[in-house]
Coordinates of C-alpha atoms and ligand atoms in Angstrom, one line a residue:
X57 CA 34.2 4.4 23.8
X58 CA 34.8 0.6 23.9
X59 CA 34.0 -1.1 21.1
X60 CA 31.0 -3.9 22.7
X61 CA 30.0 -5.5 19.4
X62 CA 30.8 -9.2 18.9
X63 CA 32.2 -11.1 16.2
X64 CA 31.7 -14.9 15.1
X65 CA 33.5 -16.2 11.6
X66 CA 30.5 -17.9 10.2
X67 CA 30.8 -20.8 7.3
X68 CA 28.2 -22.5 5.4
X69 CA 29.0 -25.4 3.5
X70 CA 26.7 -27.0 1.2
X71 CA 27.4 -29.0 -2.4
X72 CA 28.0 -26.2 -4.5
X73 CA 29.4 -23.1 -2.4
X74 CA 31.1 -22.5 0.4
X75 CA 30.7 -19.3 2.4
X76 CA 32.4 -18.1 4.7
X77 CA 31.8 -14.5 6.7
X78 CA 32.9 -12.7 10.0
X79 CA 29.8 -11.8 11.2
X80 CA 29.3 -8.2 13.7
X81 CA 26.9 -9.1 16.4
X82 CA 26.0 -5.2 17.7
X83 CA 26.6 -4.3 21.2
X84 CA 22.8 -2.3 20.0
X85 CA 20.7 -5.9 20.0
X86 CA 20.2 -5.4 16.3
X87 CA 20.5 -8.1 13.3
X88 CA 24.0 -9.4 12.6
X89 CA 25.1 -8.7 9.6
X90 CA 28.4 -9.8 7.6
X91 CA 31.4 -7.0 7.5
X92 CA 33.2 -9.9 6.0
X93 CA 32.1 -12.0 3.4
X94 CA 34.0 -14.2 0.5
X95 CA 32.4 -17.3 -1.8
X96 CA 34.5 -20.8 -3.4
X97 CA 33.3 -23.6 -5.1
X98 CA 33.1 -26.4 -3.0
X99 CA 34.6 -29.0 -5.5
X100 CA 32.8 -31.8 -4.2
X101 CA 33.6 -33.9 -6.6
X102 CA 37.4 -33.8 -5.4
X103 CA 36.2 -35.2 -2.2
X104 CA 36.6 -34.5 1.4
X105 CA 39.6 -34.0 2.3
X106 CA 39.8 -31.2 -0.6
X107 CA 36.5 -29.9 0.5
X108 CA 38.0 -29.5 4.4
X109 CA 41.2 -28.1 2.9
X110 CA 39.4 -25.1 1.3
X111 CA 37.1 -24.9 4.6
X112 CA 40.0 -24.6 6.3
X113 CA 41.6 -22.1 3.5
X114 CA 38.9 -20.0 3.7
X115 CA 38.7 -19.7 6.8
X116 CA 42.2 -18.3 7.8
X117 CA 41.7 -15.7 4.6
X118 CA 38.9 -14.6 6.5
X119 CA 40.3 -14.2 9.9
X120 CA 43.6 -12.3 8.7
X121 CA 41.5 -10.6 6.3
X122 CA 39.5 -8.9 9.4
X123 CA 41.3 -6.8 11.9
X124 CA 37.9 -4.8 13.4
X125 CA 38.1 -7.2 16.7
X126 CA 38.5 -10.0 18.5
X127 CA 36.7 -12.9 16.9
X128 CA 35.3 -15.4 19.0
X129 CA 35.0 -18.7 17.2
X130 CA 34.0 -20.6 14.4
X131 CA 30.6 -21.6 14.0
X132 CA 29.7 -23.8 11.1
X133 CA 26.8 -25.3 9.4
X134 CA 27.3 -28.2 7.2
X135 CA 25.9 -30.3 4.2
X136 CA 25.6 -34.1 5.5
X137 CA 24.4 -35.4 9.3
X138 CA 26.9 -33.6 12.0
X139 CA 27.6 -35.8 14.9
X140 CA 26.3 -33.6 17.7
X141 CA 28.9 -34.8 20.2
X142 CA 31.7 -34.6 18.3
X143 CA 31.3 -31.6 15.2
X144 CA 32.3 -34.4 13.3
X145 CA 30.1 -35.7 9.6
X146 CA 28.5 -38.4 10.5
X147 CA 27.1 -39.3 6.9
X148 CA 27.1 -37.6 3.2
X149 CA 25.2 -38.1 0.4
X150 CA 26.5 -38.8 -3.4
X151 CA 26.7 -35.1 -3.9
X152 CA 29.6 -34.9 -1.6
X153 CA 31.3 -38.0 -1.5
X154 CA 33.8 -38.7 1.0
X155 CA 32.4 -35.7 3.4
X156 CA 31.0 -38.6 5.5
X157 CA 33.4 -38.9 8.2
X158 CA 35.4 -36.0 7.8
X159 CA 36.3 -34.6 11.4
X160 CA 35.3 -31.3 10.8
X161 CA 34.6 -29.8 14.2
X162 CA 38.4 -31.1 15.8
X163 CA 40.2 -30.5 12.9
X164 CA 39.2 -27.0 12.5
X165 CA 39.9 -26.1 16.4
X166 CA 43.2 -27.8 16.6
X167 CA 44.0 -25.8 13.1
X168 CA 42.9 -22.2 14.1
X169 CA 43.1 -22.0 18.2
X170 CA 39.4 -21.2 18.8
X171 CA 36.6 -22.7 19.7
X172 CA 34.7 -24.0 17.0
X173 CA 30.6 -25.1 16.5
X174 CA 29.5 -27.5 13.4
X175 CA 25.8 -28.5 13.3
X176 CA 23.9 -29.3 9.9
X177 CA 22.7 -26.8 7.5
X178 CA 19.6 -26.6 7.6
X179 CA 19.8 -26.5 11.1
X180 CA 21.9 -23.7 10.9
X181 CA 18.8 -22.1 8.7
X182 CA 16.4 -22.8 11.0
X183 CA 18.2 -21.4 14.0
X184 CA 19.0 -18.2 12.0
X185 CA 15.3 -17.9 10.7
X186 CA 14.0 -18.6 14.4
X187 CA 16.1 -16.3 16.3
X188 CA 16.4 -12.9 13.6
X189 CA 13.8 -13.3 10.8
X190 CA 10.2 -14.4 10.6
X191 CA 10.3 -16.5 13.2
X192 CA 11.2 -14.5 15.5
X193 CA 9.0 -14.0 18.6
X194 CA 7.4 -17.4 17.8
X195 CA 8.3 -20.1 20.7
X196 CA 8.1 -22.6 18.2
X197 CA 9.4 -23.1 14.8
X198 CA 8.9 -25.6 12.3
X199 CA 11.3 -24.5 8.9
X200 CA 11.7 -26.4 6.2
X201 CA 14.1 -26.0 3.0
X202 CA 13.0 -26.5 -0.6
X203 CA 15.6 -26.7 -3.3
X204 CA 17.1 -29.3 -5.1
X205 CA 15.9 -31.6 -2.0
X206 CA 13.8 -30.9 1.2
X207 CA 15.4 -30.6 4.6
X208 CA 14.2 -29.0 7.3
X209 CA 14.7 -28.3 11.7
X210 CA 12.2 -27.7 14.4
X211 CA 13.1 -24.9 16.7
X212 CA 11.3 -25.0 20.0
X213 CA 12.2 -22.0 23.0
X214 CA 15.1 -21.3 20.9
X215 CA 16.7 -24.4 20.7
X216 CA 17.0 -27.0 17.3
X217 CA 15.9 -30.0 18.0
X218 CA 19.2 -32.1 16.3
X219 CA 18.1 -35.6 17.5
X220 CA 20.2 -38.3 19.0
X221 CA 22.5 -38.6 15.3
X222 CA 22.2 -35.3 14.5
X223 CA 20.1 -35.9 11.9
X224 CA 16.5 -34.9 12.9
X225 CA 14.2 -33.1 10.4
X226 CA 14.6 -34.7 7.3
X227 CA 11.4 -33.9 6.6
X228 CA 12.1 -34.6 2.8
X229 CA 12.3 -38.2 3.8
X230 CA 8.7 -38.9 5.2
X231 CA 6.0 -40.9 3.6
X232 CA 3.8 -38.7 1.3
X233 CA 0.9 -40.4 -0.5
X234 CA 1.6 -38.4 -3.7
X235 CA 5.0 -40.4 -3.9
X236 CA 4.0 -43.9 -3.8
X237 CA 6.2 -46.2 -6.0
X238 CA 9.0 -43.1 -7.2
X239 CA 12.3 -43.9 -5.8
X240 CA 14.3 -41.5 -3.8
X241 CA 17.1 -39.8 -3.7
X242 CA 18.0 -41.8 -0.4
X243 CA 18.1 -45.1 -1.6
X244 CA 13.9 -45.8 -0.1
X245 CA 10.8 -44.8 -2.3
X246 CA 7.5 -42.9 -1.4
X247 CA 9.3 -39.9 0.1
X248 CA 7.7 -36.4 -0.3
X249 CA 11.2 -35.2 -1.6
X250 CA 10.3 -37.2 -4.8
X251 CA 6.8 -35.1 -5.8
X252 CA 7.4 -31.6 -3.6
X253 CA 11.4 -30.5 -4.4
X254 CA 12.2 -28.2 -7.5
X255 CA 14.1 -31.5 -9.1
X256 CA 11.1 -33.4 -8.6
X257 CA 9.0 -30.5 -10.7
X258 CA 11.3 -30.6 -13.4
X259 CA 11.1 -34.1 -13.7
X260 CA 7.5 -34.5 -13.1
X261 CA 6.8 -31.8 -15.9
X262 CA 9.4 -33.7 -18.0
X263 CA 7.6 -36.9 -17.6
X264 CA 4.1 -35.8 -18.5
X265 CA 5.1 -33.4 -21.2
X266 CA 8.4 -33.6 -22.6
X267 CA 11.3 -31.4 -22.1
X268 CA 10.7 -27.6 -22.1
X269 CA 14.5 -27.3 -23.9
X270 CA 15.1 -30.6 -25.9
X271 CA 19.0 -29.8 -25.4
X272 CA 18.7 -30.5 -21.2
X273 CA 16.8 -31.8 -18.6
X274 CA 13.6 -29.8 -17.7
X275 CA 14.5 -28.2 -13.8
X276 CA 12.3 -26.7 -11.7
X277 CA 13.3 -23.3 -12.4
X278 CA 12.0 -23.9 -16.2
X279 CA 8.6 -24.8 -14.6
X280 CA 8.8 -21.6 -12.8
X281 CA 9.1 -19.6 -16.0
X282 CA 6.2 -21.5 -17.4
X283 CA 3.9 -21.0 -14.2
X284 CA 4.7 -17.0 -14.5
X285 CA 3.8 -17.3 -18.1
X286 CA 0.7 -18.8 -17.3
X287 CA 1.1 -22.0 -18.6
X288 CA -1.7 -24.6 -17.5
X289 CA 0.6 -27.4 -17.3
X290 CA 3.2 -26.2 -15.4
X291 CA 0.6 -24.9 -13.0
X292 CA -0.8 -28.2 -12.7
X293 CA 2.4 -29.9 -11.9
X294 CA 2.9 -27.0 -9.3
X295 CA -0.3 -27.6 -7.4
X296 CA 0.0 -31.0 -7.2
X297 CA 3.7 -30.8 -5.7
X298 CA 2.6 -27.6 -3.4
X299 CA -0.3 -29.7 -2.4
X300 CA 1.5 -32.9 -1.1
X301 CA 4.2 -30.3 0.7
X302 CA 1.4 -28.8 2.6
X303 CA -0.4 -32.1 3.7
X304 CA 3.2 -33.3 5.2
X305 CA 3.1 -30.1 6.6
X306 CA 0.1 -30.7 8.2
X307 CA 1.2 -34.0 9.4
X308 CA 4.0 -32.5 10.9
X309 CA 2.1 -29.9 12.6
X310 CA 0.0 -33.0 14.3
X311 CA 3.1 -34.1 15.5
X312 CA 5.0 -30.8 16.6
X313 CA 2.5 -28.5 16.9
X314 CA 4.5 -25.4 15.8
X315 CA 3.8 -21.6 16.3
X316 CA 5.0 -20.9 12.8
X317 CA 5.9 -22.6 9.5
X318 CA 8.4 -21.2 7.6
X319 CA 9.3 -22.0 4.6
X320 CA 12.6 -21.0 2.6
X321 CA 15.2 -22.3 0.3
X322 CA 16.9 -21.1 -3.3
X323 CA 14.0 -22.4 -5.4
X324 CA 11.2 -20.3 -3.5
X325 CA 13.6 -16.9 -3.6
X326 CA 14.4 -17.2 -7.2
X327 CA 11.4 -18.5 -8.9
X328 CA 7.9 -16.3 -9.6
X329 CA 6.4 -19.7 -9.8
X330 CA 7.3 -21.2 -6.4
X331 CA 6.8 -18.2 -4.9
X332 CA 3.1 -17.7 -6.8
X333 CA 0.0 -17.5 -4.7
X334 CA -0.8 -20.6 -7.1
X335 CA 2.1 -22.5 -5.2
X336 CA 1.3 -21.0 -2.1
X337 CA -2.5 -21.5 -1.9
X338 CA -2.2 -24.9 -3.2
X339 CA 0.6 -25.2 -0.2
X340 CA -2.0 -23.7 2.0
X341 CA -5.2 -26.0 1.1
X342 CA -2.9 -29.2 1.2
X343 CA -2.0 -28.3 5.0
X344 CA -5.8 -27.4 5.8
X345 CA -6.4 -31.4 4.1
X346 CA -4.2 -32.8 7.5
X347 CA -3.9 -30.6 10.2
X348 CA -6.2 -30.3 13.1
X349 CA -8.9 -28.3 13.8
X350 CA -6.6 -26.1 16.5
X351 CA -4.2 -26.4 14.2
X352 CA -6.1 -25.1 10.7
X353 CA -5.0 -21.4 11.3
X354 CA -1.0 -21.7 12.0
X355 CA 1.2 -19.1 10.0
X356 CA 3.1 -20.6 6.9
X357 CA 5.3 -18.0 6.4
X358 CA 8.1 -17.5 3.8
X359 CA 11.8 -16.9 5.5
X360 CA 13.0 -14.0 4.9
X361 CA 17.3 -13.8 5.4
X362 CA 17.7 -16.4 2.3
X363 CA 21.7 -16.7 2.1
X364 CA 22.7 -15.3 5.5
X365 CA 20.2 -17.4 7.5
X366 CA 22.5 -20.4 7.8
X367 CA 25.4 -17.6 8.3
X368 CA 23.5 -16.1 11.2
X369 CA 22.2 -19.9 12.3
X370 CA 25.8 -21.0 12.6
X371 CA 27.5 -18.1 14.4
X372 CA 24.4 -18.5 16.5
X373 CA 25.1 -21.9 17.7
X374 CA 28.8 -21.4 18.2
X375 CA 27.8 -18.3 21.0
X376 CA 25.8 -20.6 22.6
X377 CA 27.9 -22.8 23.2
X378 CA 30.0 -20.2 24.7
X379 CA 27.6 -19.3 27.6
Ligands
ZN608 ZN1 14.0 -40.5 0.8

């Protein structure tokens, strides 16, 4: 019998990692799932021109390394703002430097012969959340990411809403009350990325108490440990950061009015503390402080494909574009 499943070599590249996959879509209608799968450093700090050199590296390893079928294209989610037009990076941060402008999308289809897909990671994540984890069967999704930063994508009938620079759903870069007067990451002050993001807890925790290990900066995933040992500091700092997520939240959901929330990102898979009811009822009671009364009883849900999400999100978005 013919062999019906599809295939799609999927590549996520953030500022630490790049992965890259061939990913089996089966001819059954069930989840996609990697029968490919290989992990470099990104090397940021070489800049971007070495970053799209192992892109494109790994990439080809992955393509010769796979001979179960015909793949179909690349799709790819990216660090940075991806010019929807073009597949091109529009803009980088300082954690990649020189990624900004990068033709990613072009390059990568004049290198290989396919047809290729780049939109932003955390779009990526949404999408792949929306369509095959706990979003699914929602209409609407509102996802956000909480890690080192906050980033986030609105799904609405399928579709991620990338805005007219590719750059919609920052949602780390709104106003929040809680961050009045700290400066942010993006150059402004007052954003919720300052109080809600596990760099943020580290530093808050740091600020008010002192280091946890005098040898390093205190990180979130230190306040984590203290939270799961009970620690009544650390699970003060955590309420207040849960709590300013979850009135942005509620913000957003005046704005969007989403079916689901879903929440995901390293920090909240990794950490007992993030993932504590304590976090997630203080999460809960700060989204019940904003949101309207038709709006008090939406799901916040947890995502649930953590690493493949964005894999799934970007192979995703190259098939559609192949309709
Ligand atoms: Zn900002």
């Amino acid at each position: 019998m013919e062999n019906t499943d599809r295939f799609v070599c999927a590549v996520d590249i953030g500022g630490t990692k790049i992965a890259c996959a061939i990913m089996a879509f089966p001819a059954t209608g069930e989840r996609p799932h990697p029968v490919y799968e290989a992990e470099v450093a990104t090397g940021a700090s070489e800049g971007g021109e070495a970053v799209y050199a192992r892109v494109e590296d790994a990439v080809c390893t992955a393509l010769a390394s796979f001979d179960g079928g015909e793949v179909l294209g690349v799709g790819v989610g990216s660090a940075g703002v991806v010019d929807p037009r073009t597949g091109c990076i529009a803009y980088a941060n300082e954690i990649m430097p020189g990624w900004g402008g990068i033709a990613l999308g072009p390059r990568l289809a004049e290198a290989l012969g396919l047809p290729v897909a780049v939109t932003g990671d955390v779009h990526a994540h949404a999408l792949g959340e929306a369509r095959w984890g706990v979003g699914r069967g929602y209409d609407s999704e509102l996802c956000l990411g909480i890690g080192t930063g906050i980033g986030g994508a609105f799904v609405v009938d399928g579709r991620v809403m990338r805005g007219s620079h590719g750059a919609a759903g920052h949602m780390g870069h709104i106003e929040s009350t809680a961050a009045t007067g700290i400066p942010c990451a993006c150059g402004r002050s007052g954003h919720l990325e300052s109080v809600a993001s596990g760099t943020s807890i580290g530093r808050v925790f740091e600020e008010r108490y002192g280091r946890v290990d005098p040898a390093r900066p205190t990180v979130g995933r230190d306040v984590n440990d203290l939270v799961a040992a009970g620690d009544e500091r650390a699970i003060s700092v955590v309420r207040e950061a849960g709590h300013a997520l979850g009135a942005s939240l509620g913000s957003l959901a005046n704005v969007l009015d989403p079916a689901v929330i879903v929440l995901s990102g390293g920090v909240i898979h990794e950490g007992t503390g993030w993932r504590s009811e304590t976090w997630r009822a203080s999460v809960a009671e700060g989204y019940r402080s904003q949101a309207l009364d038709p709006l008090q009883d939406t799901p916040i849900l947890i995502g649930e494909l953590e690493g493949e999400a964005p894999l799934i999100g970007a192979a995703e978005n190259l098939l559609d574009t192949l309709k």
